[in-house]
Coordinates of C-alpha atoms and ligand atoms in Angstrom, one line a residue:
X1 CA -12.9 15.5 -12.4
X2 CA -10.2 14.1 -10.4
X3 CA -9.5 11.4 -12.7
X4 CA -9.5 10.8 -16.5
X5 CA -11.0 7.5 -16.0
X6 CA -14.5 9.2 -14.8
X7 CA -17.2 10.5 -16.6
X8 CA -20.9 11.8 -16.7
X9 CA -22.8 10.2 -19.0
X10 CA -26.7 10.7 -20.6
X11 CA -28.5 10.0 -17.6
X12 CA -26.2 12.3 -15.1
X13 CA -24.8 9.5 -13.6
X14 CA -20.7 8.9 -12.8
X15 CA -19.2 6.4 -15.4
X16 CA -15.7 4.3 -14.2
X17 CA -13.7 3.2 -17.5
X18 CA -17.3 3.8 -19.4
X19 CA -19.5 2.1 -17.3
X20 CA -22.2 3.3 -15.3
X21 CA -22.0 3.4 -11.3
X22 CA -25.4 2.6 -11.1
X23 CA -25.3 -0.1 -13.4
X24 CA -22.7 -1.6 -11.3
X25 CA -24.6 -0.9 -7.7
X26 CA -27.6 -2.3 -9.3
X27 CA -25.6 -5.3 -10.8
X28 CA -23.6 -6.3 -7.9
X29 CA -25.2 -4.5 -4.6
X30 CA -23.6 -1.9 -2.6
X31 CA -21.3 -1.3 -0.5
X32 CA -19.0 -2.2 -3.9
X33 CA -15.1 -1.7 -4.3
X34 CA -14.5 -1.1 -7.9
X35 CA -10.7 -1.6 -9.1
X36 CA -10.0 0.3 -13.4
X37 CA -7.8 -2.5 -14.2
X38 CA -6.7 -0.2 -16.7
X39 CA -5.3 2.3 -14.2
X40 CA -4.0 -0.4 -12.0
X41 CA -1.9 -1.9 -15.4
X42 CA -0.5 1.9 -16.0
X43 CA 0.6 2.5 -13.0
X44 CA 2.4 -0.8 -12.4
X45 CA 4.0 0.0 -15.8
X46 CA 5.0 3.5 -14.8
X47 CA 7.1 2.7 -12.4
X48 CA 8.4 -0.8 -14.2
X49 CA 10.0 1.5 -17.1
X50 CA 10.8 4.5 -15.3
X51 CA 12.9 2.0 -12.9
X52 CA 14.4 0.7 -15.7
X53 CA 15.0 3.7 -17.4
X54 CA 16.3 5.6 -14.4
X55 CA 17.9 2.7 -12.3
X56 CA 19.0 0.2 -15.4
X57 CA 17.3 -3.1 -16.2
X58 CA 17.9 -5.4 -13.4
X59 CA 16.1 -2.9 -11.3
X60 CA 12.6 -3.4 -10.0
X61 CA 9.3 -2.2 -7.7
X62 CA 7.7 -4.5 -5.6
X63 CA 3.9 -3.6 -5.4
X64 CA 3.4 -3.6 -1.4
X65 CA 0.8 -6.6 -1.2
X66 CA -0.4 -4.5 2.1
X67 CA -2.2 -1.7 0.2
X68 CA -4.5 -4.2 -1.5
X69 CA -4.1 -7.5 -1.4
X70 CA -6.4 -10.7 -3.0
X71 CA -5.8 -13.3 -5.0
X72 CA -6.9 -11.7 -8.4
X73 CA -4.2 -8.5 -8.2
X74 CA -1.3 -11.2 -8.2
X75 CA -1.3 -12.3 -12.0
X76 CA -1.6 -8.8 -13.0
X77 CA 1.3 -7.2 -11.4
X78 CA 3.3 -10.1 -12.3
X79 CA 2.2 -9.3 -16.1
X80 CA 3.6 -6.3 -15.3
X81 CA 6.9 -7.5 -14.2
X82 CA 6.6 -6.8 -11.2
X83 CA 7.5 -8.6 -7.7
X84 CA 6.1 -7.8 -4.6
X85 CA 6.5 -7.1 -0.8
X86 CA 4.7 -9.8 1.7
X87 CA 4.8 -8.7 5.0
X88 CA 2.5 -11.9 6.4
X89 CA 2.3 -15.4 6.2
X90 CA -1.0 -14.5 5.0
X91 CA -0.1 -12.4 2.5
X92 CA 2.3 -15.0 1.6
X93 CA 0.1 -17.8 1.2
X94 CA -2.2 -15.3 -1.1
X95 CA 0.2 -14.3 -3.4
X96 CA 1.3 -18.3 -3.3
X97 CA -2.2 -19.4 -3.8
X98 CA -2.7 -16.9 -7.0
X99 CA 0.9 -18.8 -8.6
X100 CA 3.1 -15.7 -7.9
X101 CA 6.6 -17.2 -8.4
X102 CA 7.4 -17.5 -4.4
X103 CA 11.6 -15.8 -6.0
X104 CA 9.7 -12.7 -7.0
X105 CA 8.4 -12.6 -3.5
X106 CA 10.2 -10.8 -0.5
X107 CA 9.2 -11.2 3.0
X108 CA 8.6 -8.4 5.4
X109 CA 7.4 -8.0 8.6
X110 CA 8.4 -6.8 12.2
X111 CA 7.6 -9.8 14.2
X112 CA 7.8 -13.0 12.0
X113 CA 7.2 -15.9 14.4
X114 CA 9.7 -19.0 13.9
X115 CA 6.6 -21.0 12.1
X116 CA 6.7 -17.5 9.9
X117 CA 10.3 -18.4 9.1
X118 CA 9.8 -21.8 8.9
X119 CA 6.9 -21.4 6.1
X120 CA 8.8 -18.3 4.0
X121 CA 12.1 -20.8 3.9
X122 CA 10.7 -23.2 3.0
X123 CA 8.3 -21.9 0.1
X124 CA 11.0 -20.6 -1.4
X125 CA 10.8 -16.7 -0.6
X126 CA 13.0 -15.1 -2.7
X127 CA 14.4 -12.4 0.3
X128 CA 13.8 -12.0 3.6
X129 CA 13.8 -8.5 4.5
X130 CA 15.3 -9.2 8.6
X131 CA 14.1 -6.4 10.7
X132 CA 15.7 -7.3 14.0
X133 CA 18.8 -9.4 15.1
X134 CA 16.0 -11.7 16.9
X135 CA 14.7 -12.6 13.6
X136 CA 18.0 -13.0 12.3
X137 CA 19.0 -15.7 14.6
X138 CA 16.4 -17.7 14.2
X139 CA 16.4 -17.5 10.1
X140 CA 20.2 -18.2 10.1
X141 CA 19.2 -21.1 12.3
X142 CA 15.9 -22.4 10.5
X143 CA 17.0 -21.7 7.3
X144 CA 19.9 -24.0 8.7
X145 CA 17.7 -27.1 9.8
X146 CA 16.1 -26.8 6.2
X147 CA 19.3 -26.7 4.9
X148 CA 18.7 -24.2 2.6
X149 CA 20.9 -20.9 2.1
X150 CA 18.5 -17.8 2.8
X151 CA 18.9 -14.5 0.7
X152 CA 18.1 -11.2 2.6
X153 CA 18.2 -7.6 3.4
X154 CA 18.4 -6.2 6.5
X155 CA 16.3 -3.3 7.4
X156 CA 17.6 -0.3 8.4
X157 CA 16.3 3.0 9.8
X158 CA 17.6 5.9 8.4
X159 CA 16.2 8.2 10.9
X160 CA 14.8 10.8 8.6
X161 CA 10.9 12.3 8.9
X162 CA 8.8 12.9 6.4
X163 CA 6.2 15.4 6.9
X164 CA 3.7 12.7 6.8
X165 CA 1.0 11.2 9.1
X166 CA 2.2 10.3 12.2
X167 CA 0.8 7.1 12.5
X168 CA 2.2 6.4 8.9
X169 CA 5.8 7.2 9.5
X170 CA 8.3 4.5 10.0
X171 CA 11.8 5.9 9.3
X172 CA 12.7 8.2 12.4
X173 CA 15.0 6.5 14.9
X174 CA 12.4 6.2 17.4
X175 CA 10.5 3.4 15.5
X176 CA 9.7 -0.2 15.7
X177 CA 10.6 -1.3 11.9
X178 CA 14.3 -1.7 11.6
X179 CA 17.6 -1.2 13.4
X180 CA 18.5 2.0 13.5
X181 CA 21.9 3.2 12.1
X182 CA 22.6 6.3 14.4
X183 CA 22.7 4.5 17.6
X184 CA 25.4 2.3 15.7
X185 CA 23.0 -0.6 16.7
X186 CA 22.7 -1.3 12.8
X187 CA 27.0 -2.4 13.1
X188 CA 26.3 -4.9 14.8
X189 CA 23.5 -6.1 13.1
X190 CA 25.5 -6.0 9.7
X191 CA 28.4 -7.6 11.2
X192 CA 26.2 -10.8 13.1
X193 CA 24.2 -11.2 9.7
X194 CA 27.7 -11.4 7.8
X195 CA 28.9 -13.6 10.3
X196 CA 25.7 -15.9 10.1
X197 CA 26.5 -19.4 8.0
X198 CA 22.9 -19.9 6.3
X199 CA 22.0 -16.4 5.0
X200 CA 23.4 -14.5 2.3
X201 CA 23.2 -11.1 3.0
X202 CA 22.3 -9.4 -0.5
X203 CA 22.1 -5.5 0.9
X204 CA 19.7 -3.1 3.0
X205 CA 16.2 -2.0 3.1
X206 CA 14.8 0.9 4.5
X207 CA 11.6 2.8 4.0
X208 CA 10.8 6.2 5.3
X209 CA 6.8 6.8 5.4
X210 CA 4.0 6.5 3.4
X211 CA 2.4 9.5 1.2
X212 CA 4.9 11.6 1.2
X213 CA 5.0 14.3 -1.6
X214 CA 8.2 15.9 -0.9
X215 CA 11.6 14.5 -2.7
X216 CA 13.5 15.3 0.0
X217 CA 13.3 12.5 2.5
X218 CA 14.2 10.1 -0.5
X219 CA 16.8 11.8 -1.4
X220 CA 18.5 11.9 1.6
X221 CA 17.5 8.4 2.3
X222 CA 19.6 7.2 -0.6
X223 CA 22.4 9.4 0.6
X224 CA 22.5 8.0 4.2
X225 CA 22.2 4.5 3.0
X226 CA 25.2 4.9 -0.2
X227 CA 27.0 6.2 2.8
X228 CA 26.1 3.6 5.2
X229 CA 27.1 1.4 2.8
X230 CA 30.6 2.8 2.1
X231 CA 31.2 2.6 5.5
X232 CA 30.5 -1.1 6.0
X233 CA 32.0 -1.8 3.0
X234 CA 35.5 -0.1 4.6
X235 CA 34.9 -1.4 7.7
X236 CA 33.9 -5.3 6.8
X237 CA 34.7 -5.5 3.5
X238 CA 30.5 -6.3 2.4
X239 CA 29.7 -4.6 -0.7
X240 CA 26.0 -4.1 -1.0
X241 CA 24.3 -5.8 -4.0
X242 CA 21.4 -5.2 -3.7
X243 CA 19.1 -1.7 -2.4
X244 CA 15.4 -1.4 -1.3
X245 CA 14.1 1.8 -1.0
X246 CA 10.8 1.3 0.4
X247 CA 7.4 2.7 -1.0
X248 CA 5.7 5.6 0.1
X249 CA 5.2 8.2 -3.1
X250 CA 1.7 10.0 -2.4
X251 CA -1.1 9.8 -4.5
X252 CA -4.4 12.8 -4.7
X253 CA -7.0 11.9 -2.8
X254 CA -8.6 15.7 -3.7
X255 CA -7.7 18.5 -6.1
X256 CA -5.5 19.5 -3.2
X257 CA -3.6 17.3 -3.2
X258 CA -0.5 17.8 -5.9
X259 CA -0.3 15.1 -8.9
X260 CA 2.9 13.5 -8.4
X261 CA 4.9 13.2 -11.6
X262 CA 6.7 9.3 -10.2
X263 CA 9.2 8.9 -13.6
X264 CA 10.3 12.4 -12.6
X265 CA 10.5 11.6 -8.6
X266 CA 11.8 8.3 -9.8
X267 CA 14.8 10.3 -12.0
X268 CA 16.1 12.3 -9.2
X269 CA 16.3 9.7 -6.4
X270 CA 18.4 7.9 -9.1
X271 CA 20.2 10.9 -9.3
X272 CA 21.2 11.3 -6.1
X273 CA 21.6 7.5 -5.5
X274 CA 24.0 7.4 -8.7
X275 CA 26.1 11.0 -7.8
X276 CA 26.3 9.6 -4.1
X277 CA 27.7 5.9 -5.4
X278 CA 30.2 7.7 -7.6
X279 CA 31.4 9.9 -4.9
X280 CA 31.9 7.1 -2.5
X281 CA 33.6 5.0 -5.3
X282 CA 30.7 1.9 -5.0
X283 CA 29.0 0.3 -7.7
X284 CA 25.6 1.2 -7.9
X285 CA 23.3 -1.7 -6.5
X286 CA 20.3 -3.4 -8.4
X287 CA 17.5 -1.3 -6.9
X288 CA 14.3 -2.4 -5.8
X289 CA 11.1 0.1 -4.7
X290 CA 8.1 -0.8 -2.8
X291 CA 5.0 1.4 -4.1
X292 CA 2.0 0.3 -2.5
X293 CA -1.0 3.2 -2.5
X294 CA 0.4 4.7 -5.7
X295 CA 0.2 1.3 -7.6
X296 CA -3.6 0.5 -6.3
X297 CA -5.1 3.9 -4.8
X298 CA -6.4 5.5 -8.1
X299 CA -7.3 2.3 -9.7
X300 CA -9.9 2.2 -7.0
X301 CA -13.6 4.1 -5.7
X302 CA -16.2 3.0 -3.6
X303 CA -20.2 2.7 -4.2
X304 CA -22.4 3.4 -1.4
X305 CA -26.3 3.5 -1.3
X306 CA -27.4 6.5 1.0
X307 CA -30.1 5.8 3.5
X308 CA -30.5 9.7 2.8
X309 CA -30.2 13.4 4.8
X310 CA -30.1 13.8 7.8
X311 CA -30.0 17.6 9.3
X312 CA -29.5 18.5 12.4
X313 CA -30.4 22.1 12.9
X314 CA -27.9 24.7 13.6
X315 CA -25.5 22.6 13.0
X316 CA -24.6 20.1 10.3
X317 CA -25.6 18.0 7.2
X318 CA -25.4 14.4 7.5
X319 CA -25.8 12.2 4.1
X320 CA -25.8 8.7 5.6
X321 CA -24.1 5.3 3.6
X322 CA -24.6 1.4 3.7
X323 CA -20.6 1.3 4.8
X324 CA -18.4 3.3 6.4
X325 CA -15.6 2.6 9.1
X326 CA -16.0 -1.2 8.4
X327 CA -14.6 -0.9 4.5
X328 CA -13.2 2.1 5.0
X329 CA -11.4 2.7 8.3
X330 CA -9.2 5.2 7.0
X331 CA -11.2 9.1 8.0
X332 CA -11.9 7.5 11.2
X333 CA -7.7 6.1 11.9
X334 CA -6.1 8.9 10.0
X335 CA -8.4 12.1 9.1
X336 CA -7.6 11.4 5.2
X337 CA -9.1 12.8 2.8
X338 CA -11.3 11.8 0.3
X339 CA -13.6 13.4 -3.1
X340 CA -17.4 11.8 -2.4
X341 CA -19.4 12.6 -5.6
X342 CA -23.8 12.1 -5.7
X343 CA -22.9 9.9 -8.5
X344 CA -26.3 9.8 -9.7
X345 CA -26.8 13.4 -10.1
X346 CA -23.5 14.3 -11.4
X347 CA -25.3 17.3 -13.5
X348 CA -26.6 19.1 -10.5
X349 CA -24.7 21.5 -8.8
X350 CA -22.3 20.3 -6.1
X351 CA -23.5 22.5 -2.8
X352 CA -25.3 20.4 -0.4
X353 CA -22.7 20.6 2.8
X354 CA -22.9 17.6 4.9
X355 CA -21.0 15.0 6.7
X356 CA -20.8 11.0 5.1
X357 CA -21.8 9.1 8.0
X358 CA -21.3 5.2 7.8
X359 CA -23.9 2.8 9.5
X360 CA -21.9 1.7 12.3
X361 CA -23.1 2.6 16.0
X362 CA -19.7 4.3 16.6
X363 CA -19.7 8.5 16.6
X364 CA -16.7 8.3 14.9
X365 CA -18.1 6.2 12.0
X366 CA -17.1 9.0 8.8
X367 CA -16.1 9.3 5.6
X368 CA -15.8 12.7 4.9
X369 CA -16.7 16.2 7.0
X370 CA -17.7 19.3 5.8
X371 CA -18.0 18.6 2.3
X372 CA -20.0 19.8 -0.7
X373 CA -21.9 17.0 -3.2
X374 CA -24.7 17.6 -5.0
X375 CA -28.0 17.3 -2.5
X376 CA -29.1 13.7 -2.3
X377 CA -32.0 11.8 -2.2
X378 CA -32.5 8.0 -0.6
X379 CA -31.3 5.7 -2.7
X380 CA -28.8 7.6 -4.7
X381 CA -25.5 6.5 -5.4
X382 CA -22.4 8.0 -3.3
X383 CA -19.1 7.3 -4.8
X384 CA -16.0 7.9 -3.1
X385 CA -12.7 8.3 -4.7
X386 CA -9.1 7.0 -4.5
X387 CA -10.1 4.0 -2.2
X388 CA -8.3 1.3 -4.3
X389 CA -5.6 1.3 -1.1
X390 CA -5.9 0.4 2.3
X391 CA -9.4 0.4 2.3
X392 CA -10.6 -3.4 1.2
X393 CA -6.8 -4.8 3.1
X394 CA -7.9 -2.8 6.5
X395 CA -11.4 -3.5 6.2
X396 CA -13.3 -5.7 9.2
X397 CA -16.8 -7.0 10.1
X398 CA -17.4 -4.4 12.9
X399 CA -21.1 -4.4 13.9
X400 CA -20.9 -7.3 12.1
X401 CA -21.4 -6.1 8.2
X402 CA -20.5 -8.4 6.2
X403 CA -16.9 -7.0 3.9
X404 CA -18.2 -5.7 0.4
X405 CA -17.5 -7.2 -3.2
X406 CA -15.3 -6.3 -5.5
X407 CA -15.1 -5.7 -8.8
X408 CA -12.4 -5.5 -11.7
X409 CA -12.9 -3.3 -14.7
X410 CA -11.1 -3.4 -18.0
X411 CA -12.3 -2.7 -21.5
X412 CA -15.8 -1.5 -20.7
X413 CA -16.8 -4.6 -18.9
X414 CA -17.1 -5.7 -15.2
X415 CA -15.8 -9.2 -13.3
X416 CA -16.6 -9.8 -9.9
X417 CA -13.3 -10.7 -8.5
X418 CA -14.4 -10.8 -4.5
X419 CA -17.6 -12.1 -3.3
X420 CA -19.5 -10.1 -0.7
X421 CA -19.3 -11.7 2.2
X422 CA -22.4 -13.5 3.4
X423 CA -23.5 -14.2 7.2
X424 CA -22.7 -17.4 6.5
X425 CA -19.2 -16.6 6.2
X426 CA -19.3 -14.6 9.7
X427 CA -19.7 -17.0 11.5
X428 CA -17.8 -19.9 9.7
X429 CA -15.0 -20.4 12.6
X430 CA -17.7 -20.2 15.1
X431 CA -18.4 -22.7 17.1
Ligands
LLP1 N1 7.2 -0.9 2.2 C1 7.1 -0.9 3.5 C2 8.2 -1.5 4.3 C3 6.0 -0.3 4.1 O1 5.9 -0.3 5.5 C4 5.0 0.3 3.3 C5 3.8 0.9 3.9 C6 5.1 0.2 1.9 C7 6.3 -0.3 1.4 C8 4.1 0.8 1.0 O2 4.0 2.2 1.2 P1 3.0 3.0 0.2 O3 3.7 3.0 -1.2 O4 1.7 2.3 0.1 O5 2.9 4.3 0.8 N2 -2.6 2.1 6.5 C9 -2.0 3.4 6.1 C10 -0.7 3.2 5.3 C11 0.4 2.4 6.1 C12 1.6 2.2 5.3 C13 2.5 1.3 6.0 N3 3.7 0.9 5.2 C14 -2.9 4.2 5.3 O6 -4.1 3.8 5.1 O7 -2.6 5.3 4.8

């Protein structure tokens, strides 16, 4: 099994943290986002100590609110000691409304309007992470009428690329997060945001892609941006105190995909970060990390009802679910992915090849292709793994289906933390 949190139990069915799937589909309908608050606590702890371990106390992740983001994950990571990455005036006001301390909050985002601003400012945002000179003027200046003093980073684009997803990668130069620092465009960012009388320029972000395995692009990310940093320092006299790295450490969605050991990833970018600080005679800065999918992915799976087979001859398999693109856009955006288990045969042998198509009236509508789960009858249980990120934050009510509930496990027992969306709720704003 993927995980250590799964199980078969008596019956044959799939167990999450001890419980039974179908107990949980029957409890609380289907389509159903589960979240292991157990896993979700360890991994948030994985990363707190290694950082601390590897980068000294003061350092710290920021869970990327983007990967999965509701009112109930707030307390936790904060439990954790965590802070986290907003990079919406939504995702602000979420975090806000679940009593994150608005400090332990920093504020992304490539197009922040001036109401944006207005609203970070003046909640209190710990840092603003600036990702173009536009922005920068206007902060300087709203922070200004506020008459507060704004901490921030700038972002920066190192102009590496990670063997990732295309549509995932945001460090090359050719990008639209960030000034880039090879077209010397990031000089005169640095040097208007130093110049700037209600900001306080704390250091740099930059963040190179999302699921990346390889160390590679992080280590040379910290390399570029220690030496960015010695250079600005020579040049302007700014000494960096502060350094976000970004997120982006894969996680498995299938036994293909390698188990990523993060204390160990975590050890050699400090490594390199530390040798590189040395060299360059700077001190090394309070460190910050934005882990988003590796935080939430494996904390999470998906329940599906299937409607059933559906074979079309000479061709393919299709086992039909009650979701699909609508909760899970990801297969359909991206080609991920993912392990789909007949959860309620779990003792039969996995051979049935078919395609997991969702119910929306869209060709492109699929979970998985080509896969192998045990053959299933209508009704069965379908559960699909490793959907804990990007899945319930990128969800939407194409074909109009309402957005699925969601429930938090912990010690053998299940909360309901999201309410499935009614029709009621479609058509709220309507008028
Ligand atoms: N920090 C910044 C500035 C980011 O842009 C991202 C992700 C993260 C942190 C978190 O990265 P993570 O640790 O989750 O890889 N919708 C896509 C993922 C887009 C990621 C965008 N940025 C997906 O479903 O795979």
């Amino acid at each position: 099994m993927l995980y250590s949190n799964l199980g078969i139990n008596e019956k044959g069915h799939l167990t999450v943290g001890g419980i039974d799937t179908a107990d949980l589909a029957a409890e609380y309908g289907t389509p159903l986002y589960v979240m292991d608050e157990d896993v979700l606590r360890a991994n948030c702890r994985t990363y707190v100590q290694a950082m601390h371990n590897f980068f000294g106390e003061h350092a710290a992740p920021l869970y990327a609110s983007k990967a999965l983001c509701f009112k109930g994950i707030y307390p936790i990571i904060e439990s954790e000691g965590m802070f986290a990455d907003v990079v919406s005036p939504g995702e602000v006001y979420t975090a806000l409304a679940a009593g994150f301390p608005a400090e332990k909050l920093f504020f992304h985002g490539t197009n922040k309007t001036d109401e944006d601003i207005r609203y970070g400012v003046s909640s209190g945002i710990g840092r603003f992470v600036v990702d173009n000179i536009n922005e920068l003027r206007s902060l300087d200046r709203i922070a200004g009428e506020l008459g507060k003093k704004q901490k921030l980073l700038l972002r920066l684009t190192v102009g590496l690329d990670p063997h990732t997803l295309e549509a995932i990668n945001t460090g090359r130069v050719d990008s639209q997060f960030g000034v880039p620092i090879d077209t010397g465009q990031a000089d005169e960012f640095v040097r208007e945001a130093l110049a700037c009388e209600n900001i306080e320029v704390t250091g740099f972000h930059s963040h190179v892609g999302s699921q990346i395995f390889e160390s590679d692009s992080f280590n040379r990310q910290v390399e570029i941006l220690a030496g960015y940093a010695a250079k600005m320092k020579e040049e302007t006299g700014f000494v960096i105190k502060e350094l976000n790295i970004g997120g982006g450490l894969g996680v498995r969605y299938t036994e293909a995909d390698p188990l990523l050991d993060i204390p160990g990833r975590i050890a050699e970018i400090a490594s390199h970060l530390k040798n590189e600080c040395e060299r360059l005679g700077l001190d090394v800065p309070r460190v910050f990390m934005e882990p988003g999918r590796s935080i939430v992915a494996n904390a999470g799976l998906t329940l599906y009802t299937t409607g059933g087979t559906k074979e079309v001859k000479g061709y393919r398999n299709y086992v039909t679910v009650d979701g699909g693109m609508a909760d899970n856009p990801r297969y359909a955006l991206y080609k991920s992915e993912y392990t789909v288990l007949n959860a309620s045969r779990m003792d039969d042998v996995a051979d049935y090849e078919c395609s997991i198509a969702g119910r929306c009236c869209e060709s492109g509508d699929r979970i998985a292709e080509f896969i192998k789960i045990a053959e299933p009858e209508r009704g069965d249980i379908i559960a699909v793994l490793t959907t804990g990120a990007y899945n319930y934050s990128m969800a939407s009510n194409y074909n109009r289906l309402p957005r699925p509930a969601m429930v938090m496990i912990s010690g053998g027992s299940a909360r309901l933390v999201i309410r499935r969306e009614s029709f009621e709720d479609m058509i709220r704003n309507e008028l």
